[in-house]
mmCIF file of C-alpha atoms in Angstrom:
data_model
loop_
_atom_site.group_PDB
_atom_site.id
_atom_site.type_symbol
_atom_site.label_atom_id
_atom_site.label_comp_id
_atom_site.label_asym_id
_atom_site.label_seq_id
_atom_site.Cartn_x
_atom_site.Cartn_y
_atom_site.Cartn_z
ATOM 1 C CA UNK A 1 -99.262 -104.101 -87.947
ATOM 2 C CA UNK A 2 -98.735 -103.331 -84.179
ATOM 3 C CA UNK A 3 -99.515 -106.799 -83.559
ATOM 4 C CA UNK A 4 -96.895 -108.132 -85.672
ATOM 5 C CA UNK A 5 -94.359 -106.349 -83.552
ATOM 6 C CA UNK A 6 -95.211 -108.135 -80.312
ATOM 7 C CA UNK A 7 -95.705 -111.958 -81.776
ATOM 8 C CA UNK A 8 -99.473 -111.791 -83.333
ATOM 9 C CA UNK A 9 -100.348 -110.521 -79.342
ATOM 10 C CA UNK A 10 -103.991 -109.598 -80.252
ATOM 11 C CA UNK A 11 -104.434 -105.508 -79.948
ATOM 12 C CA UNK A 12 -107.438 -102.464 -81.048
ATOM 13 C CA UNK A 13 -107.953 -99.019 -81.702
ATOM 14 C CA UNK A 14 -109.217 -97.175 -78.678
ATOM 15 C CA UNK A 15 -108.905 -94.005 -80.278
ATOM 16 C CA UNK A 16 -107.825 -92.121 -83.851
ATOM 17 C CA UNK A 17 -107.099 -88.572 -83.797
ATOM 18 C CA UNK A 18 -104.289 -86.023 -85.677
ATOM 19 C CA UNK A 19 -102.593 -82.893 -85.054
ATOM 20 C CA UNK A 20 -101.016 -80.585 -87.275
ATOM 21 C CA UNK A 21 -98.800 -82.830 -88.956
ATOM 22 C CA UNK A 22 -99.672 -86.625 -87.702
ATOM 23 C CA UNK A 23 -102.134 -89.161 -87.359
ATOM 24 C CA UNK A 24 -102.361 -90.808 -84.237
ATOM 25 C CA UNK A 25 -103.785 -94.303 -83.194
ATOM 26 C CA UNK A 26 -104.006 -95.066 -79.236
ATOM 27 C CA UNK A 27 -103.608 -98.763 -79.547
ATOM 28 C CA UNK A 28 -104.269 -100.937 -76.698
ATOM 29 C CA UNK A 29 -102.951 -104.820 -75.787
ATOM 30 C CA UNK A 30 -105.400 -107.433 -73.679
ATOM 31 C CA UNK A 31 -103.767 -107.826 -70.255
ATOM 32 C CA UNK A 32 -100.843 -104.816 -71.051
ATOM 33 C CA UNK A 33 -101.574 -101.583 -68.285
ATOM 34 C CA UNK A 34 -100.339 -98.830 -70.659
ATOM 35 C CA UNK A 35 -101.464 -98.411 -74.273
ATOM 36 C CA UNK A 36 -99.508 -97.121 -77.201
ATOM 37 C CA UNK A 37 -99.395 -94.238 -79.252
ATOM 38 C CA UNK A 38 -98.830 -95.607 -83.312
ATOM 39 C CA UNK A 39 -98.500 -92.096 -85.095
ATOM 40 C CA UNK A 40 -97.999 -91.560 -89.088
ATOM 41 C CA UNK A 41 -96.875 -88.086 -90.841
ATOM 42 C CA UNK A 42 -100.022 -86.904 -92.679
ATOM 43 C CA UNK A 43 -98.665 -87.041 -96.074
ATOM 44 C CA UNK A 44 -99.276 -83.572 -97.607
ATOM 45 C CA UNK A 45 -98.218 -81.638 -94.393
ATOM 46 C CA UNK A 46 -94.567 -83.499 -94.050
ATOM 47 C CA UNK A 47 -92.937 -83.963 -97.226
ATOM 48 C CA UNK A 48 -89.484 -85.795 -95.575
ATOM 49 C CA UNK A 49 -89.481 -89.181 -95.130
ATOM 50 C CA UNK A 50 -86.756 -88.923 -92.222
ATOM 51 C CA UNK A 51 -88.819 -86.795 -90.174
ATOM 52 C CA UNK A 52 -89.978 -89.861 -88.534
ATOM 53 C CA UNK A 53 -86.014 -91.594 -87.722
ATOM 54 C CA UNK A 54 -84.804 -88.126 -86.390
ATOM 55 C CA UNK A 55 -88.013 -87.700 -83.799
ATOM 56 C CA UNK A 56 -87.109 -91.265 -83.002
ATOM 57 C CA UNK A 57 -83.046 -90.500 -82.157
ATOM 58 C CA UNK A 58 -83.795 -86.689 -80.750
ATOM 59 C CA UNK A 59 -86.532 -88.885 -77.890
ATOM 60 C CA UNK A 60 -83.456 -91.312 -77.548
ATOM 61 C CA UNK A 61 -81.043 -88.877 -77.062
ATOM 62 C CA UNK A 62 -82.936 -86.861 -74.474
ATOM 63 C CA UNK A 63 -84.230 -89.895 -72.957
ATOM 64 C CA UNK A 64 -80.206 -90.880 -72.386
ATOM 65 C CA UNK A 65 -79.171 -86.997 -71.342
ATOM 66 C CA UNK A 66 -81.779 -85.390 -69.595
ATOM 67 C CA UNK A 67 -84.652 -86.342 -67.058
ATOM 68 C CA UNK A 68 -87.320 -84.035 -69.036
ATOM 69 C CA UNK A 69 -90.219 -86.395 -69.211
ATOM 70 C CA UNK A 70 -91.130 -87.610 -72.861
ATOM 71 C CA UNK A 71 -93.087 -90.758 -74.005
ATOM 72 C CA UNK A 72 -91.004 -94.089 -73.980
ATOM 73 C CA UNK A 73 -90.097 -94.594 -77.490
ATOM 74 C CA UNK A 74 -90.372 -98.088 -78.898
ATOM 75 C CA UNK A 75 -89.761 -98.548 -82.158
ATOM 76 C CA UNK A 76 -90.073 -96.993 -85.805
ATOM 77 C CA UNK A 77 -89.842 -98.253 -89.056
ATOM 78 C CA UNK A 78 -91.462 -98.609 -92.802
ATOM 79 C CA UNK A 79 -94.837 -99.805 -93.024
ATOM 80 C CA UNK A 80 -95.319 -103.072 -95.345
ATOM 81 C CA UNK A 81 -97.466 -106.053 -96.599
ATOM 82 C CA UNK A 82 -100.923 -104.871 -96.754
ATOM 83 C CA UNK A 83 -100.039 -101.470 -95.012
ATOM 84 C CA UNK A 84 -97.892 -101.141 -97.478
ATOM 85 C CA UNK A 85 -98.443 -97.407 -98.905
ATOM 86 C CA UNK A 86 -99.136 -96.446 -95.472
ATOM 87 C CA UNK A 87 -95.269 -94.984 -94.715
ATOM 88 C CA UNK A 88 -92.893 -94.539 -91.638
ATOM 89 C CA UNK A 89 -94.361 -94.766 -88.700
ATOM 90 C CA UNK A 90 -93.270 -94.578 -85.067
ATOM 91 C CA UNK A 91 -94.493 -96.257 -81.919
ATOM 92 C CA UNK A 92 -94.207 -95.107 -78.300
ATOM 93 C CA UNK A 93 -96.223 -94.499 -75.260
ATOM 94 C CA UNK A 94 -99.886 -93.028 -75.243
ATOM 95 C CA UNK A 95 -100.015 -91.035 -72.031
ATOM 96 C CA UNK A 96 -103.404 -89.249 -71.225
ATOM 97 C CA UNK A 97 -104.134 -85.544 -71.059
ATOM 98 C CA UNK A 98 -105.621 -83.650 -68.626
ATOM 99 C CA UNK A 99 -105.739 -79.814 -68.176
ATOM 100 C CA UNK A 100 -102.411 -78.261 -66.437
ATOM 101 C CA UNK A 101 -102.315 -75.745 -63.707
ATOM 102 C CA UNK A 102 -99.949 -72.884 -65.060
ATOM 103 C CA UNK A 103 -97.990 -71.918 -61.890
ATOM 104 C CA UNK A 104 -96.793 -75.427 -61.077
ATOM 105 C CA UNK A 105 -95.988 -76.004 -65.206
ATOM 106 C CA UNK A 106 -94.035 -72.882 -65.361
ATOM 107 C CA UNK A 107 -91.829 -74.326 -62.562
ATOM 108 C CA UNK A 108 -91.493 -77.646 -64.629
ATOM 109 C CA UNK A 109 -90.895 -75.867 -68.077
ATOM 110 C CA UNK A 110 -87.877 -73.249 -66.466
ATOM 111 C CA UNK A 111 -86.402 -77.364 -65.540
ATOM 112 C CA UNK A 112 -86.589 -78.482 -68.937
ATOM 113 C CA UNK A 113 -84.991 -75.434 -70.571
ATOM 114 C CA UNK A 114 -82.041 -75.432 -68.213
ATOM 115 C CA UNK A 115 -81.671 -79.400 -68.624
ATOM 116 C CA UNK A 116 -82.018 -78.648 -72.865
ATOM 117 C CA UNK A 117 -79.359 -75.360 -72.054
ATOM 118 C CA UNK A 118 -77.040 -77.793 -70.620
ATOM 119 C CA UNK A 119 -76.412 -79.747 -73.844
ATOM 120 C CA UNK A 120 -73.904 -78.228 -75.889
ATOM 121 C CA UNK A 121 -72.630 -79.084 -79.719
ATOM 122 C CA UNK A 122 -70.078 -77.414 -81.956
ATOM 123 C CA UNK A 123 -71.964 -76.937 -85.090
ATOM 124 C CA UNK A 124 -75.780 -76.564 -86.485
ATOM 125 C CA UNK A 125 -77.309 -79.440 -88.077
ATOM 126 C CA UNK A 126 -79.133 -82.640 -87.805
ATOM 127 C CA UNK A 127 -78.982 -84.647 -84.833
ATOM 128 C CA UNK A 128 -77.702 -88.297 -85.652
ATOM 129 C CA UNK A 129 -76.335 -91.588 -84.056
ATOM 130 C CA UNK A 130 -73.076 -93.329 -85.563
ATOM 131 C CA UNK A 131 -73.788 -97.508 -84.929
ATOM 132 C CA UNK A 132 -70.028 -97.462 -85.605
ATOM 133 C CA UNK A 133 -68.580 -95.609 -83.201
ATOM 134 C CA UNK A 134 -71.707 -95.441 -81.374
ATOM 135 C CA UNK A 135 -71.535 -91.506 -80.511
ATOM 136 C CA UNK A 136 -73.768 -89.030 -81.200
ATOM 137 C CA UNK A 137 -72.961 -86.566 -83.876
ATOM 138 C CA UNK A 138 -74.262 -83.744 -85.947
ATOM 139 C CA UNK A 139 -75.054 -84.023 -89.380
ATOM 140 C CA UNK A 140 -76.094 -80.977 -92.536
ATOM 141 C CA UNK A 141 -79.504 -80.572 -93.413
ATOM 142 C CA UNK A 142 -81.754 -80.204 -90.410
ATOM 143 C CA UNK A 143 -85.360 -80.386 -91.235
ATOM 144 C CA UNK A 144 -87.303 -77.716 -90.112
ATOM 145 C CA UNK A 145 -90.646 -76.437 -90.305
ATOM 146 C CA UNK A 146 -89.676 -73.546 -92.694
ATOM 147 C CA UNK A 147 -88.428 -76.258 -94.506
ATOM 148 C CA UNK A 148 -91.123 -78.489 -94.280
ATOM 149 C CA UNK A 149 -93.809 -75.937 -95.150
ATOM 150 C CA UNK A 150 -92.029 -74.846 -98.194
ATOM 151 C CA UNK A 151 -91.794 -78.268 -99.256
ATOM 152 C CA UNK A 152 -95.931 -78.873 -98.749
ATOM 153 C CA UNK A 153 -96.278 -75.822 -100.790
ATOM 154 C CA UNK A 154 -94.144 -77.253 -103.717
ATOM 155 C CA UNK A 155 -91.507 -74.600 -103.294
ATOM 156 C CA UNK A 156 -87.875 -75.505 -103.514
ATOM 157 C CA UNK A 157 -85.259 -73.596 -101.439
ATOM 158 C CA UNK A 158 -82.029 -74.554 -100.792
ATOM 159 C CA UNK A 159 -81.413 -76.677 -97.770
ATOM 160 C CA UNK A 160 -79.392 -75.618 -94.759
ATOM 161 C CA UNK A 161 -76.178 -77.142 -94.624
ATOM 162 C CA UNK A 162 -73.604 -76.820 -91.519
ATOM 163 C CA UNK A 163 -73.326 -73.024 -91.682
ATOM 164 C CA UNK A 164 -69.542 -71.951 -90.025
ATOM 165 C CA UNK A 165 -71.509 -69.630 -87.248
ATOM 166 C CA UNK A 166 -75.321 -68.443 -86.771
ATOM 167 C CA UNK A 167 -75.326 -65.650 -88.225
ATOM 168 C CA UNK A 168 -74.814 -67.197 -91.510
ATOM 169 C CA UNK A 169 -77.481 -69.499 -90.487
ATOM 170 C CA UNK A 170 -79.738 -67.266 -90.040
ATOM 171 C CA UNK A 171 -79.789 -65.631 -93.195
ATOM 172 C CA UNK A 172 -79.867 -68.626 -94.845
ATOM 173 C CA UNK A 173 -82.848 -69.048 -93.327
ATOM 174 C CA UNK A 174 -83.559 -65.266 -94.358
ATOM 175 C CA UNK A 175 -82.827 -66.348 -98.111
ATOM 176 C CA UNK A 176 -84.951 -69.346 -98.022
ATOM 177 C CA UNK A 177 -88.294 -66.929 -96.735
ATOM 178 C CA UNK A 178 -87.097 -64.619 -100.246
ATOM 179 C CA UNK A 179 -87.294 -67.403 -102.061
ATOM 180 C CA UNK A 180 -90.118 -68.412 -100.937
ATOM 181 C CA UNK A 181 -91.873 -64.858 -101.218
ATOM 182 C CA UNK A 182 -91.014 -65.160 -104.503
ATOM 183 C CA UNK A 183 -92.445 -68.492 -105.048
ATOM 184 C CA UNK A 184 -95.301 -68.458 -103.194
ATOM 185 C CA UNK A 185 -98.539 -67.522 -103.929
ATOM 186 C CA UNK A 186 -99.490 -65.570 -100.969
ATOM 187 C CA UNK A 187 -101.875 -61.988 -102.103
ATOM 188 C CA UNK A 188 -99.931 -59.170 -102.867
ATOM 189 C CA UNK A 189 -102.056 -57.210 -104.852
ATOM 190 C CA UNK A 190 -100.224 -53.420 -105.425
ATOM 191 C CA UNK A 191 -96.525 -52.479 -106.608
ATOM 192 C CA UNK A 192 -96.236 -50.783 -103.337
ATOM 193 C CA UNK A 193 -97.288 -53.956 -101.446
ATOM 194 C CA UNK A 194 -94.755 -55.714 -103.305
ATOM 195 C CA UNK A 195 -91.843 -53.640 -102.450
ATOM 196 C CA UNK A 196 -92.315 -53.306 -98.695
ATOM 197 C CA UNK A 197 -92.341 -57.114 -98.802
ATOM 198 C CA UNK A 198 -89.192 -57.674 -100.060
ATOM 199 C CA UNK A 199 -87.266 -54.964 -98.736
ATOM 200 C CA UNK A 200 -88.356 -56.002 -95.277
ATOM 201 C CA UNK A 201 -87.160 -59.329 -95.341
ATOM 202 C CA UNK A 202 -83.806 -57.428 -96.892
ATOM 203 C CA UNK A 203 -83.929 -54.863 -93.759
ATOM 204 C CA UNK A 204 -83.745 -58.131 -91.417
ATOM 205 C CA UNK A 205 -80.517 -59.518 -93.577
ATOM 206 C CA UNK A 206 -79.013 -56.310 -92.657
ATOM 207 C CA UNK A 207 -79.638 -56.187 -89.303
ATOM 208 C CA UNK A 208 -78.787 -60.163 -88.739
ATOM 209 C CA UNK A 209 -74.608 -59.308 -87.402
ATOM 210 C CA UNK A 210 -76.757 -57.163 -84.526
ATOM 211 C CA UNK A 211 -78.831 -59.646 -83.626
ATOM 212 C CA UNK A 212 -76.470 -62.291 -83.059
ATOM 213 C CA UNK A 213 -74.508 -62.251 -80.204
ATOM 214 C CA UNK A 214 -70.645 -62.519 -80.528
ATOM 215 C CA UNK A 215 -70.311 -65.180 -77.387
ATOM 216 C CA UNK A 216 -72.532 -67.253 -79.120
ATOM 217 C CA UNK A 217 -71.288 -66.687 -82.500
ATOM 218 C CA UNK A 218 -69.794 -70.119 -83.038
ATOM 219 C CA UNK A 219 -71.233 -71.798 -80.681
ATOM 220 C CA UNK A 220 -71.691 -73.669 -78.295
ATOM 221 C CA UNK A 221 -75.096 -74.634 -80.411
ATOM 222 C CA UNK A 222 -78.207 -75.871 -78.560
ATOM 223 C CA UNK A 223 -80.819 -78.844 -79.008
ATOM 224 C CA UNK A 224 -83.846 -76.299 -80.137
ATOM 225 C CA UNK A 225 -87.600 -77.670 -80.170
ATOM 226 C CA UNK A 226 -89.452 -74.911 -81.668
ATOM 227 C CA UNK A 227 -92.290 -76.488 -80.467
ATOM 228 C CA UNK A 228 -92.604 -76.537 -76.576
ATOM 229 C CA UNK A 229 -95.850 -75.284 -75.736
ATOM 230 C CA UNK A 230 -99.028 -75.907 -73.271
ATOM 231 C CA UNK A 231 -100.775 -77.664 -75.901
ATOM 232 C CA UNK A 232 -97.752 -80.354 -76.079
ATOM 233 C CA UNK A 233 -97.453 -80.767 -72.292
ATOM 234 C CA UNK A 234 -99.360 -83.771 -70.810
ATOM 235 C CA UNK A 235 -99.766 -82.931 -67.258
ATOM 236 C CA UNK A 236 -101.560 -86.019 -64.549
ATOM 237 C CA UNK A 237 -104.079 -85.089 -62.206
ATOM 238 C CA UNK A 238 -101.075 -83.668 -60.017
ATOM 239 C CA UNK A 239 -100.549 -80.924 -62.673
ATOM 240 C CA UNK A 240 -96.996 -82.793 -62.910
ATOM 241 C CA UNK A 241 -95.745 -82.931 -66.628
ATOM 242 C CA UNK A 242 -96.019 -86.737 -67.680
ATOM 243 C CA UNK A 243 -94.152 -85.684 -71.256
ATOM 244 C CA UNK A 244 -93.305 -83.278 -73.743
ATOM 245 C CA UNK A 245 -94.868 -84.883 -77.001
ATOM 246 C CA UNK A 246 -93.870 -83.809 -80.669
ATOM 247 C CA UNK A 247 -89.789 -84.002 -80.976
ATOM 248 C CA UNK A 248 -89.698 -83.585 -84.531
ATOM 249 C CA UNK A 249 -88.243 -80.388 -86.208
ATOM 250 C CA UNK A 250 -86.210 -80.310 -83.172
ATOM 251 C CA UNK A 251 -82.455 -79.765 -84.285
ATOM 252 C CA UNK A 252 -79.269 -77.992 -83.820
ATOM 253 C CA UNK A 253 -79.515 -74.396 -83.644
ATOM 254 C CA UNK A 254 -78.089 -71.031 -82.711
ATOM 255 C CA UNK A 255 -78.124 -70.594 -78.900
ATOM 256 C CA UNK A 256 -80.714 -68.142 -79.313
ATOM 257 C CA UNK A 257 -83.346 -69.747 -80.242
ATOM 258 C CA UNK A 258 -83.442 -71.763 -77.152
ATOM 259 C CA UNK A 259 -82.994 -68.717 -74.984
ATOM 260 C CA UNK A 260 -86.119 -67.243 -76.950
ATOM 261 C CA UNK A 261 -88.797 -66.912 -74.555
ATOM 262 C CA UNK A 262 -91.011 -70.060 -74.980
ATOM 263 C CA UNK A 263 -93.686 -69.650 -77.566
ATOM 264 C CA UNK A 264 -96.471 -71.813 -75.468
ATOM 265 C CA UNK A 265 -96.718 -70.014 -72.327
ATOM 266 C CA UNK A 266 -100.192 -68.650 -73.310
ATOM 267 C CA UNK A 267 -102.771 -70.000 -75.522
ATOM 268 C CA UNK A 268 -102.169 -66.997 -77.822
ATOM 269 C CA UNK A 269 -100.534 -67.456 -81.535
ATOM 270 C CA UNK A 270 -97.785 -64.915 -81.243
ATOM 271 C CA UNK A 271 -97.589 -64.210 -84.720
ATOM 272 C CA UNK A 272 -101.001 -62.523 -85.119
ATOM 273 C CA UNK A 273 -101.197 -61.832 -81.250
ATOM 274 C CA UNK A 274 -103.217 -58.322 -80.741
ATOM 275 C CA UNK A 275 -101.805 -55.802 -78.395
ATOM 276 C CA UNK A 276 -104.047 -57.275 -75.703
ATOM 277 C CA UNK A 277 -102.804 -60.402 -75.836
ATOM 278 C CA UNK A 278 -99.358 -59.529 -76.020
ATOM 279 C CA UNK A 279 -99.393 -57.944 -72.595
ATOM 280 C CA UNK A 280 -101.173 -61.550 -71.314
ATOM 281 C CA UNK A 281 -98.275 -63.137 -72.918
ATOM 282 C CA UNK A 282 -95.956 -60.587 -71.403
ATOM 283 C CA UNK A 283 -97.539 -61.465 -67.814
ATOM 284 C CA UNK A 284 -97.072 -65.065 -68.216
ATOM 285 C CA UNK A 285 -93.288 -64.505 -69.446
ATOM 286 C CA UNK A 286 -92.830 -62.220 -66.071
ATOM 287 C CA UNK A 287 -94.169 -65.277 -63.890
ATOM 288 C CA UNK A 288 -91.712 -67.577 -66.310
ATOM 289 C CA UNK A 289 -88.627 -65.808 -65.794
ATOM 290 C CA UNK A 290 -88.857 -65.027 -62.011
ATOM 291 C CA UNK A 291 -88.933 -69.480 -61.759
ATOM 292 C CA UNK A 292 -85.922 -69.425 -64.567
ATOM 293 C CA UNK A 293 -84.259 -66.853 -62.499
ATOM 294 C CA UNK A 294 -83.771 -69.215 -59.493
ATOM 295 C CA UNK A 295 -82.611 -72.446 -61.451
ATOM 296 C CA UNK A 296 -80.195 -70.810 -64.201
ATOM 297 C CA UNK A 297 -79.636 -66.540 -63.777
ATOM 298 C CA UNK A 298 -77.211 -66.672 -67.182
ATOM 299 C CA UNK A 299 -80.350 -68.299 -69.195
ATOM 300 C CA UNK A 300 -82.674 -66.138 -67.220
ATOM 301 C CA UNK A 301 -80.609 -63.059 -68.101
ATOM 302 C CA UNK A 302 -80.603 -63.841 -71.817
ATOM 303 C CA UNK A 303 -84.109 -64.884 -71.823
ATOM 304 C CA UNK A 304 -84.775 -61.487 -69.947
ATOM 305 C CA UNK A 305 -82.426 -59.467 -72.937
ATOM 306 C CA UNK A 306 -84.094 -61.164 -75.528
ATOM 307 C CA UNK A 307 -87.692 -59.944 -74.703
ATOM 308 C CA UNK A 308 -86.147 -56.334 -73.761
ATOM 309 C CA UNK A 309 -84.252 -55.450 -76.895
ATOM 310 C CA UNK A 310 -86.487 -56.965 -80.083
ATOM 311 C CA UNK A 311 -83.835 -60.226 -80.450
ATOM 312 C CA UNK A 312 -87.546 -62.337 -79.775
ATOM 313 C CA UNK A 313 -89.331 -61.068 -82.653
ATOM 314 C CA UNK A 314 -86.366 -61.359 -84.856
ATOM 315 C CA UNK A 315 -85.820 -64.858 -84.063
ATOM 316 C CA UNK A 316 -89.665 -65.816 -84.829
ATOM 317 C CA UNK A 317 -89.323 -63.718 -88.383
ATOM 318 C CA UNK A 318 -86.614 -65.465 -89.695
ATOM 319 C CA UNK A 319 -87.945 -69.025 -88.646
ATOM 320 C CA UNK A 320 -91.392 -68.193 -90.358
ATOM 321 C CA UNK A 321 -92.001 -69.090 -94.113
ATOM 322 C CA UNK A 322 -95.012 -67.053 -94.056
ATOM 323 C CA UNK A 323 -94.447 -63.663 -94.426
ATOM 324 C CA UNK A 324 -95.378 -61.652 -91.567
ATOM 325 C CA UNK A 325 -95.253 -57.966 -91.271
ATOM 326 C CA UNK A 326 -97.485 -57.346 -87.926
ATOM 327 C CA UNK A 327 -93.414 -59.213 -86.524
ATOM 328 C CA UNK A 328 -91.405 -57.089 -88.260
ATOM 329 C CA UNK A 329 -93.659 -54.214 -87.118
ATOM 330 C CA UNK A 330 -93.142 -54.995 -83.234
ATOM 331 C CA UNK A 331 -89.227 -55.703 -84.306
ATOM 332 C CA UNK A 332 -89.098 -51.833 -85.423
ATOM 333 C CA UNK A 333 -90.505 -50.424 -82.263
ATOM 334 C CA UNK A 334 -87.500 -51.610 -80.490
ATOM 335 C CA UNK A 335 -84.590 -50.433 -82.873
ATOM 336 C CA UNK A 336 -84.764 -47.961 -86.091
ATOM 337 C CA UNK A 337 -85.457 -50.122 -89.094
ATOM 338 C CA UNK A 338 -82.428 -49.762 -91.853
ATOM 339 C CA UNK A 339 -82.307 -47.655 -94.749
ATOM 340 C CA UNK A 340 -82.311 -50.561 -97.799
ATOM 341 C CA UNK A 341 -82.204 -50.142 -101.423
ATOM 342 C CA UNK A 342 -84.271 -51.829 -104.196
ATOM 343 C CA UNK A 343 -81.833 -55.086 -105.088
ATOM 344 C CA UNK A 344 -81.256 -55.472 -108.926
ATOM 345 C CA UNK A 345 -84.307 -57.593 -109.160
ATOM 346 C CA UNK A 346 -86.938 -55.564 -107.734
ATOM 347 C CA UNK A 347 -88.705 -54.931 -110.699
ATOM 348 C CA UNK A 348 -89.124 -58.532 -111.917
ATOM 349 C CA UNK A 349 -90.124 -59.469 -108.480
ATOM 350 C CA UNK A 350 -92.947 -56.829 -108.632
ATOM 351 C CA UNK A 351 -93.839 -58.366 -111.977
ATOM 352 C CA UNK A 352 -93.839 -61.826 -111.006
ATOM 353 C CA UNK A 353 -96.226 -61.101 -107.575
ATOM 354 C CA UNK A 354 -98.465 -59.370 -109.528
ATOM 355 C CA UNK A 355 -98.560 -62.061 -112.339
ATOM 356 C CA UNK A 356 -99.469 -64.477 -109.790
ATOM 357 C CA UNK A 357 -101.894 -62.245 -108.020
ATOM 358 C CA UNK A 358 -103.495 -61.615 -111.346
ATOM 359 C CA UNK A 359 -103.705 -65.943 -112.523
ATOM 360 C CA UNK A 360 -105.519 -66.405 -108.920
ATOM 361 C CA UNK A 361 -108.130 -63.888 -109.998
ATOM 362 C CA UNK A 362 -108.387 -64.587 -113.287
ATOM 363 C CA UNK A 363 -108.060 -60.722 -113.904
#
């Protein structure tokens, strides 16, 4: 298939491997110095077929705006003929890996978040290119992970459209992890159980015009990849960053999101993080933001603001479509939780979760 691209040029597979949500060839040419990275969503774990074409414009439009170092991108497309079945694919650069040293990425992560900071848009959506006018515009519907997890799971939520600020964004994205409490099958096994469930995803509706701040209310709205972490770097033997791999669910979000303190500057999973780990994390952040300070002090300041007042755990809740209490838990030790009543359909929620808790067991 590869081949075809390049005239019949004769070419092999060096290497398969996947990640979360791809498969990935590393396909290499007779006589060519650099091989190529062929990569197809694992069907199951995406469930959007444009996944694939908005990875492919958000690497072209960062490629043509910023010097943050990503793959080359060369093509995507359909597969067909005998791959037929196969799906969209995308082609770019295979770069090799090798272990980074943390101090010198830190420095090179605090560039890339005041190059992505830089980049401003007037509403939230899906990043998109006009052949027409040949401009770069925003579109509704951004695929996200939320929304792509819900989707593997067979849930249906509504899809987010171009909200008129962030804070209705973000409890659309609030409704959508109801919905999907509702929907899903995750163990909840008392009445009690049930209740604290819902009302805490209520209690974070409630508290969503605090969170947001008024400044950044309507924008200007940032280019957010919620996925810039260690284990997406791919550092040389210099310890300089080659490229950030894995653009997609990258869209147009709320500033704060982006000045969310990066996810990936520990090994740790931050959702289930224990208290030990936090204060690693917490070290790693101090090191982060004293190298942030010196390129950008306004990011820096609101990177700072958002660890110091909760505003970070919030902004991982409402992204998640797993429920997670251990979050909310950390959220509440930095403000009083509200005072929220049972909504109308309390009781049938109850009944449902235990209905489904009940089918699993057989009981």
């Amino acid at each position: 298939m590869v081949s075809a691209l390049y005239h019949g040029e004769s070419c092999f597979v060096v290497k398969r491997f996947s990640g979360s949500y791809n498969f990935c060839f590393q396909i290499r040419f007779q006589g060519r110095r650099e091989d190529m990275l062929l990569r197809f969503p694992i069907h199951g774990a995406v469930m959007n077929p444009w996944k694939v074409e908005d990875e492919a414009l958000v690497m072209r439009f960062v490629k043509e705006k910023t010097s943050i170092p990503i793959p080359n991108y060369y093509t995507h497309s359909i597969a067909s003929g005998e791959f037929d079945g196969l799906g969209p694919f995308i082609l770019m650069e295979f770069i090799p890996v090798t272990e980074p040293q943390l101090d010198k990425v830190y420095e090179q992560i605090a560039t890339i978040y005041t190059q992505l900071w830089g980049l401003e848009f007037d509403r939230i959506g899906r990043l998109s290119w006009d052949e027409v006018s040949m401009q770069w515009y925003v579109r509704p519907n951004p695929l996200t992970i939320k929304q792509n997890e819900f989707d593997c799971h067979g849930i249906k939520v509504p899809e987010i459209q171009t909200p008129p600020d962030a804070s209705v964004h973000m409890r659309e994205l609030i409704n959508q992890s109801i919905l999907g409490l509702r929907d899903n099958s995750c163990i909840i096994t008392d009445e009690e159980q049930c209740r604290e469930a819902y009302l805490s995803l209520l209690s974070l509706q409630a508290i969503t015009s605090e969170m947001v701040k008024t400044e950044f209310l309507h924008g200007p709205f940032k280019l957010y990849n919620p996925d810039i972490r260690l284990g997406n770097m791919i550092a040389g033997a210099d310890y300089e960053i080659k490229a950030i791999i894995d653009w997609d669910f990258c869209y147009i979000a709320p500033a704060q999101f982006l000045y969310s303190p990066p996810l990936g500057l520990t090994p740790f999973d931050m959702l289930e993080c224990n208290d030990d780990e936090l204060e690693v994390f917490k070290s790693g952040f101090n090191k982060f933001i004293r190298v942030l300070r010196g390129k950008d002090a306004v990011l820096s300041g609101l990177m700072e603001e958002c660890m110091d007042d909760g505003t970070f755990w919030y902004n991982q809740a409402v992204q998640e479509s797993t429920f997670w209490q251990s979050m909310l838990e950390r959220l509440w030790t930095f403000r009083a939780a509200p005072i929220v009543q049972d909504p109308p359909d309390m009781a049938e929620f109850i009944q449902v979760k235990l209905k489904q808790y009940r089918d699993k067991w057989n009981l």
